[in-house]
Amino acid sequence: MVGLTSVPKLKLGVLISGRGSNLQALIDATTDASYPAEIALVISNRADAGGLQRAVDAGIRTLVIPHKDFTNRESFDAALDNALCEAEVGLVCLAGFMRLLTAGFAQSWHDRLINIHPSLLPSFKGLDSHAQALAAGVRFSGCTVHFVRPEMDAGPIILQAAVPVHDGDDEDALSRRILEAEHRCYPLAVRLIAEGRVKIVDEIARITAGKFAQTPLLNPLG
Ligand code: GRF
């Protein structure tokens, strides 16, 4: 019998604050044996985050680190950092994590920390991106997966998906349409990183090899 050598999977630490539908998309992706990443730890800053149960149901280790227990952002981020390092996490995925991280944390996890944001960055940074898109009258919006830099919603873009904005859309309708795209993009972005296919050159993320070569802007719904 020929011996099978298994390639070690990239260990993910997923940070959440809420319902965790993007966490669920990552959990679902990892149930495919050929997916090159696994979730080692889910951390929430809120004990009531719905996403925690999703992790428990999937048999994934969870940790609640309440930000209110810390007197400043540095000590909270140090607790996050310790937990992630102890779990030997190789890539941190922010998935609806509603705390601003310190520049020190972003630097410690430079190029190993990604976020998903519900707009086509650099447009509509911040919390109310759907309302901003509707107010601007754009015909398309979407989502962006990007490496995190100390500035909010900034950093090399790994991939984006565009969705139409329809007449009569309200924030709920637009966010539902974008969320569907998010659930396809986040697992794909993690796959590309885990396969070593994302290189950052002069602060631009280039995707190398395979069918996404030469396409830093990718619309998986297209
Ligand atoms: C998503 O829209 C994500 O883009 C943003 O926060 C939301 C989190 O949703 N950063 P969920 O908790 O993953 O369902």
Tab-separated table of C-alpha atoms and ligand atoms in Angstrom, residues 18-23 95-96 115-118 179 182, ligand 1:
chain	number	residue	atom	x	y	z
A	18	GLY	CA	-22.499	38.455	16.511
A	19	ARG	CA	-24.558	36.015	14.495
A	20	GLY	CA	-21.559	34.402	12.761
A	21	SER	CA	-22.958	33.665	9.318
A	22	ASN	CA	-19.506	34.172	7.791
A	23	LEU	CA	-18.078	31.880	10.461
A	95	ALA	CA	-15.892	37.824	10.808
A	96	GLY	CA	-18.164	40.536	12.132
A	115	ASN	CA	-11.309	40.928	7.304
A	116	ILE	CA	-14.512	40.845	5.304
A	117	HIS	CA	-16.312	44.118	4.724
A	118	PRO	CA	-19.726	44.571	3.079
A	179	LEU	CA	-24.159	38.617	2.567
A	182	GLU	CA	-19.707	37.253	1.429
B	1	GRF	C1	-20.828	40.992	7.684
B	1	GRF	O1	-21.645	41.771	6.858
B	1	GRF	C2	-19.382	41.367	7.521
B	1	GRF	O2	-19.069	41.802	6.237
B	1	GRF	C3	-19.236	42.521	8.490
B	1	GRF	O3	-20.024	42.158	9.597
B	1	GRF	C4	-21.067	41.287	9.165
B	1	GRF	C5	-20.959	40.056	10.008
B	1	GRF	O4	-22.025	39.173	9.767
B	1	GRF	N1	-17.842	42.755	8.820
B	1	GRF	P1	-21.959	37.691	10.349
B	1	GRF	O5	-21.801	37.814	11.853
B	1	GRF	O6	-20.809	36.990	9.728
B	1	GRF	O7	-23.276	37.087	9.984
